[in-house]
Structure formats: C-alpha cells, structure tokens
Short mmCIF file of C-alpha atoms in Angstrom, two decimals:
data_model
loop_
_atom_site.label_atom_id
_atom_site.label_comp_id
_atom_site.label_asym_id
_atom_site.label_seq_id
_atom_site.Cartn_x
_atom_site.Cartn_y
_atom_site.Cartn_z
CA UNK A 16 9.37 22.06 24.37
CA UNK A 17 8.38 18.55 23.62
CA UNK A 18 7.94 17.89 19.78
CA UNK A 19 4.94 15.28 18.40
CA UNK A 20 4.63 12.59 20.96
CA UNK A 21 2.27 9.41 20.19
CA UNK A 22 1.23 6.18 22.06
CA UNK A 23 1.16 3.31 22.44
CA UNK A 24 5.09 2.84 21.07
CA UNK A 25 3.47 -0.76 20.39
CA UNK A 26 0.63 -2.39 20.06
CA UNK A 27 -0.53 -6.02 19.50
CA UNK A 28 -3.98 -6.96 17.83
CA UNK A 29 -5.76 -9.83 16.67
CA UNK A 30 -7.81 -10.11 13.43
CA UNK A 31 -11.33 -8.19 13.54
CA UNK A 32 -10.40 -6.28 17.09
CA UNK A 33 -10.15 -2.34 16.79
CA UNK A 34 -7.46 0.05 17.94
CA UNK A 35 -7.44 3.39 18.77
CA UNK A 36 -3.76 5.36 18.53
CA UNK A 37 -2.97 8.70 20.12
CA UNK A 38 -1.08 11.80 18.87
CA UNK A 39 0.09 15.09 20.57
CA UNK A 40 1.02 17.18 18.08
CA UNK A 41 4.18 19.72 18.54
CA UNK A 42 3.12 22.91 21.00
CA UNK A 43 1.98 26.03 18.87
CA UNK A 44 0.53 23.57 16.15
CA UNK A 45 -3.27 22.80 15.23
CA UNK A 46 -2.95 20.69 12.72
CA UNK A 47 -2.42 16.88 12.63
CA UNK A 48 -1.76 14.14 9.77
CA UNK A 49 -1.71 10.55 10.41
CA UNK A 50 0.85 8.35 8.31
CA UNK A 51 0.63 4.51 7.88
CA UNK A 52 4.38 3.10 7.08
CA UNK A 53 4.31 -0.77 5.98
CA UNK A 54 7.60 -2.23 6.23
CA UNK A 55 10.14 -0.80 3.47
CA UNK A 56 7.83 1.47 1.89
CA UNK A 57 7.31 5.63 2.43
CA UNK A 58 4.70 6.58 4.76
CA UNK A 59 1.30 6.73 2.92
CA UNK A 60 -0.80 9.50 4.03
CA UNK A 61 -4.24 8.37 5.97
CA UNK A 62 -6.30 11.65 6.90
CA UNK A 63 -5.96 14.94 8.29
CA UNK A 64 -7.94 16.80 11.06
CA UNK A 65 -7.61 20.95 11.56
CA UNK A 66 -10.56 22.36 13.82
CA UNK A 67 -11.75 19.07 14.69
CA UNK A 68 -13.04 18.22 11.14
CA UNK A 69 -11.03 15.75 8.61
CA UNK A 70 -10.24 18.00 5.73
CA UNK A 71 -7.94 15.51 3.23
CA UNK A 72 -8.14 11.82 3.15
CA UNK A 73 -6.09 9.69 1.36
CA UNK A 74 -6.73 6.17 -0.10
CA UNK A 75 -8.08 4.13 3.06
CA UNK A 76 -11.20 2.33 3.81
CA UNK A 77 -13.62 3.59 5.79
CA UNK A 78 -12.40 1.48 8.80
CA UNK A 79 -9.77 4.06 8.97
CA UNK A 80 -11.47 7.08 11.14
CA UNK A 81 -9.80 10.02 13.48
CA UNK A 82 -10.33 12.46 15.83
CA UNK A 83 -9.02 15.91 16.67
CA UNK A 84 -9.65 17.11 20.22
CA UNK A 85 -9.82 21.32 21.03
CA UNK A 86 -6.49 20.81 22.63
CA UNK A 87 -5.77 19.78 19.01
CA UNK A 88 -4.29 16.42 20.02
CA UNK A 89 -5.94 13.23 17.47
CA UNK A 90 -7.17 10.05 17.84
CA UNK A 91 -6.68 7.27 14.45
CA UNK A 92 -9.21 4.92 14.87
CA UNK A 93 -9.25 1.30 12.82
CA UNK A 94 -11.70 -1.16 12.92
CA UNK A 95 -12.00 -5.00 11.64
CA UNK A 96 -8.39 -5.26 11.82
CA UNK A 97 -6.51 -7.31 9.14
CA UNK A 98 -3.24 -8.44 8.56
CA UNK A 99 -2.34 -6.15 6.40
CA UNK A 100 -3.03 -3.41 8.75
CA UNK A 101 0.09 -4.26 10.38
CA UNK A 102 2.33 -1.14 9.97
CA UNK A 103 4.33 1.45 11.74
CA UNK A 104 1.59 5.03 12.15
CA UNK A 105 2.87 8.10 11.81
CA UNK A 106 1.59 11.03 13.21
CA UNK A 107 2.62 14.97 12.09
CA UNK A 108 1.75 18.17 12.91
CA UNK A 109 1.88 21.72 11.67
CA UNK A 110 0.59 25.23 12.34
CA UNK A 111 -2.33 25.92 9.40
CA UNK A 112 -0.76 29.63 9.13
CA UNK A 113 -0.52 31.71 5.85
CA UNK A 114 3.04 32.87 5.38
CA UNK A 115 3.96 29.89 7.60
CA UNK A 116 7.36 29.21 7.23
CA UNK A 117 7.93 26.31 9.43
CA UNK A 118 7.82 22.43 8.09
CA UNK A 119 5.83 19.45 9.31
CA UNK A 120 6.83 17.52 12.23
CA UNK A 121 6.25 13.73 13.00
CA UNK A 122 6.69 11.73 16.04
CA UNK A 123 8.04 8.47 16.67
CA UNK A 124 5.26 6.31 15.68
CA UNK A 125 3.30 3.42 17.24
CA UNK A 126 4.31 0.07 15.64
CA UNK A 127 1.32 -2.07 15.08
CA UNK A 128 1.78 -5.94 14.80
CA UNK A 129 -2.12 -7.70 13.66
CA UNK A 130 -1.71 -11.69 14.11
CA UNK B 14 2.60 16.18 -6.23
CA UNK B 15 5.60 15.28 -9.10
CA UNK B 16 6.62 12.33 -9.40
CA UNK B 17 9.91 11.31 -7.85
CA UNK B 18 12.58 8.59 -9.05
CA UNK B 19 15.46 8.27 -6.77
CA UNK B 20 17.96 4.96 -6.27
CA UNK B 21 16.55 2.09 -4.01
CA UNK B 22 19.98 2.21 -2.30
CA UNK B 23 23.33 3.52 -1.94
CA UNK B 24 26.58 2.36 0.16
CA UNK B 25 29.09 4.51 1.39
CA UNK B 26 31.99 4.37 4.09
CA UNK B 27 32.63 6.97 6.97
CA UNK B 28 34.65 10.29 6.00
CA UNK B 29 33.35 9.95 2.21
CA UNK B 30 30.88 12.73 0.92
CA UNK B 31 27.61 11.11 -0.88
CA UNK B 32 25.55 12.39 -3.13
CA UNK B 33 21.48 11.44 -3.32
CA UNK B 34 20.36 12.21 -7.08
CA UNK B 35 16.14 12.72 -7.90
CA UNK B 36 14.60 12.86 -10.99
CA UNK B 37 11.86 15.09 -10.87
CA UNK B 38 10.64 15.54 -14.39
CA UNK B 39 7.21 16.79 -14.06
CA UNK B 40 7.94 19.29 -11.48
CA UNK B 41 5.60 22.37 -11.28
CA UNK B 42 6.84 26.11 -11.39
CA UNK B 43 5.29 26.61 -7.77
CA UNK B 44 7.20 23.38 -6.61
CA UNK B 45 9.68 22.73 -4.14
CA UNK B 46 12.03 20.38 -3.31
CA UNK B 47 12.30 18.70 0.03
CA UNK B 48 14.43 15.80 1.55
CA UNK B 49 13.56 14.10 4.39
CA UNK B 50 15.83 11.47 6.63
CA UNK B 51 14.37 8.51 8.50
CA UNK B 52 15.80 6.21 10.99
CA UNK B 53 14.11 2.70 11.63
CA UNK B 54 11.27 2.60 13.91
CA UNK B 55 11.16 7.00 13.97
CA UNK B 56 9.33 9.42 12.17
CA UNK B 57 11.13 11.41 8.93
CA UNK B 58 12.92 14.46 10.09
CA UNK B 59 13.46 17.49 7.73
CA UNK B 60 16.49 17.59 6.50
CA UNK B 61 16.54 20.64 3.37
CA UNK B 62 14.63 22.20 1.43
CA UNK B 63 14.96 24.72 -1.54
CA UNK B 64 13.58 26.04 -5.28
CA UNK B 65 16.68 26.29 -7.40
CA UNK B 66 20.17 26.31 -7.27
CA UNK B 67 22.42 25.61 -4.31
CA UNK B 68 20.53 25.55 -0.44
CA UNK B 69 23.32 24.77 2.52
CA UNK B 70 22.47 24.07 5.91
CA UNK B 71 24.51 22.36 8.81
CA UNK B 72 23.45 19.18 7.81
CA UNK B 73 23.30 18.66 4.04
CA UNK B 74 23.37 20.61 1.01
CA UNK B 75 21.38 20.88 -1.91
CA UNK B 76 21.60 21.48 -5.54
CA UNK B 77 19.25 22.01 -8.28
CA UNK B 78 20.25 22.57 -11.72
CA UNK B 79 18.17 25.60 -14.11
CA UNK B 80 15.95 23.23 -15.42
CA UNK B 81 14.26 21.64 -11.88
CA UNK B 82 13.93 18.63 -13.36
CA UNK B 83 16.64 16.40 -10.77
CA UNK B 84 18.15 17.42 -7.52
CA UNK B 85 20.98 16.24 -5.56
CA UNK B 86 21.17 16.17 -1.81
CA UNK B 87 25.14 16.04 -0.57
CA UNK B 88 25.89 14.86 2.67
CA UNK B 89 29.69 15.84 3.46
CA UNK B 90 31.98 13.19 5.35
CA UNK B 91 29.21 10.69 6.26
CA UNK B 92 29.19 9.06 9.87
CA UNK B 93 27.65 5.32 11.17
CA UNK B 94 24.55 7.77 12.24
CA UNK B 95 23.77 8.76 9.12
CA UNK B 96 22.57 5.50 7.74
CA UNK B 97 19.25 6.42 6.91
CA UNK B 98 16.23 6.12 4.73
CA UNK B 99 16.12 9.49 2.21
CA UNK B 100 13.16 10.48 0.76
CA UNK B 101 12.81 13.27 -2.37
CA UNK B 102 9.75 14.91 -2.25
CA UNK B 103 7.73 17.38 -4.78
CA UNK B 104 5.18 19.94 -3.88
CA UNK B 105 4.13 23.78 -3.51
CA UNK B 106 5.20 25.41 -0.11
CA UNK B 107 1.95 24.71 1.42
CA UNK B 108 1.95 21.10 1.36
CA UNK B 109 4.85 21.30 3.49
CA UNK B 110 4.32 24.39 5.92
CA UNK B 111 0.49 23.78 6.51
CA UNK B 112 0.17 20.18 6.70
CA UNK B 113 -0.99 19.44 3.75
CA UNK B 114 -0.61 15.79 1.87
CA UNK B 115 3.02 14.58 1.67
CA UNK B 116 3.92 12.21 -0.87
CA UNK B 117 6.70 9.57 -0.31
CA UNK B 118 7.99 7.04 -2.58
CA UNK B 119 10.36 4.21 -1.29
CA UNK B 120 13.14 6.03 -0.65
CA UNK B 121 16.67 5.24 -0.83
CA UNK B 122 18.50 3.09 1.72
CA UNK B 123 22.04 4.65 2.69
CA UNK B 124 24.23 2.44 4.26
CA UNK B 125 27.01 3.57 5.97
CA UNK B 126 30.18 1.54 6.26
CA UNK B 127 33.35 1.54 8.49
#
C-alpha cells in the first residue's frame, strides 16, 4: 500500500514563472494539506482541500492556489514566483472520519529552488 | 494551537538514552501532545502521541507530568539514524486525525554522535 507520494522530487524555476506540484495522498484518505518548509524552519501550513473545496488556509498570498481531484489526489499551484518561494512542499493526507483514530501522513516533498 | 518552546538542538552519542523536553504552558484541557521526527529532504513521520502521563511505543516514549504544562519525549539507546529534526506539537485530537492545521515551530536538531 503506497503511502503519500508527490512530484516532481525537484523542481527549478525562474522569477515570475508558475509551478504546479502534485500530491497522491495515502489510499483510504480524502483529505489533503499542503506544507511549505523553508530551510531550517517547521513546515508552515498552506491550504487544505476535502471534497474538492479548500476548507482552511493559512497565511499565503493569493498566488498560492490548489486543487483536489474526485480521486482525491491535489494540485498546489503558485504563480509570480519569487525567491523566497524557494522551499521544500509538503504534502499530507488524512481520512476526514469522526472517531478517526489514525494520524496525518506526509510524503517526501518536492524541493523547489526559484533563481 | 499552544504554544510550544523546545531546545534548538541537542547532541548525543550512540547507546545513550536522550531526552526531548517541551514547554507547553498554555495547553488546553482537550489538547494533546504529539511528536513528530523529520529527516532532511522527507516529510515528518509520527512518532507518539498521548494526554497525560507515561505513552510507550516501539520507538519512543513519552511522559507528561499532572499539570500538562511540559512533556518529554525519551528515545532509549540512540543510533546514527536517529539524527533527526523533533518537533512538539499542541492541539485537540482532530487537528491531528482529520487533517486539520498542524502547527510546527523550529524544532530541535538531534545530532547523533559515534
């Protein structure tokens, strides 16, 4: 059973291009949150998508947008990319289920370099 | 979420036991406690979790004195492989089980030694 998988593992951007990053969350789970992780800090948390809508955001500009598919895999989406965007993303998922007693997973990451 | 103060780092050597202290002084009645571990370049992994006193697991245990308002996580005989970010965390069950917002702060750096 293959856990939270996301892609690209890396990515390279210039200034002002967009990116889109991709998550598969763990099977059984319908609910994704997407992480950013700047380099020796905690992950901070972006968004989160259950039934396809976002339904917590966290501090980010609107540049910052997602996607949740019906298969419930996501999408982050970042446009008018600056430096400081640079960052490793963080995707985890998690079954939306009362009397759930299972945690949040996250995947590897995609490491995101903006020159 | 609490509020979470734990050191910036910690050294150790293999075969020693080390203890991870949090100060937690605002935590709520409905709160848990959870500890998370993270490698460079991976996503945290969940390591324990637990309300009050003593939680064991096969990886780490954790204590958590009457009052809530610190927590220790105690990893026994530390290896290379367990030189790791550790990040305390603060929040009602939900948060955690349903995806809701986690919290992290910085962390603190364990380095393992020979």
């Amino acid at each position: 059973d293959a856990g939270v998988t996301q892609s690209p593992t890396h990515l390279i951007k210039t200034r002002g291009q967009q990116v889109t990053l991709r998550c598969s969350p763990k099977s059984g789970h319908d609910t994704v949150s997407w992480y950013q992780q700047a380099l020796g800090q905690g992950p901070q948390f972006i968004f989160q998508y259950y039934e396809e809508e976002e339904r917590q955001r966290g501090n980010f500009p609107d540049r910052f947008s997602g996607h949740q598919f019906p298969n419930y895999s996501s999408e982050l989406n970042v446009n008018a990319l600056l430096l400081g965007d640079s960052a490793l993303y963080l995707c985890a998922s998690s079954e939306r289920l009362a009397g759930n007693t299972d945690t949040q997973y996250f995947g590897p990451g995609t490491r995101l370099t903006v020159l | 979420l609490a509020k979470t103060t734990q050191p910036i780092s910690m050294d150790s050597y293999e075969g020693q036991e080390v203890n991870i202290t949090c100060s937690h002084n605002n935590i709520a009645t409905n709160d848990y406690i959870t500890w998370y571990q993270q490698f460079p370049s991976q996503g945290p992994r969940f390591i324990i979790q637990g309300y009050k006193t003593k939680v064991t697991n096969e990886v780490a245990s954790l204590f958590i004195p009457a009052d809530r308002k610190s927590s220790t996580l105690s990893l026994p005989r530390v290896s290379l492989s367990d030189t790791a970010v550790y990040y305390c965390l603060v929040g009602d069950l939900y948060i955690y089980n349903q995806g809701g917002k986690l919290i992290f702060g910085q962390g603190t750096e364990l380095s393992v030694k020979p």
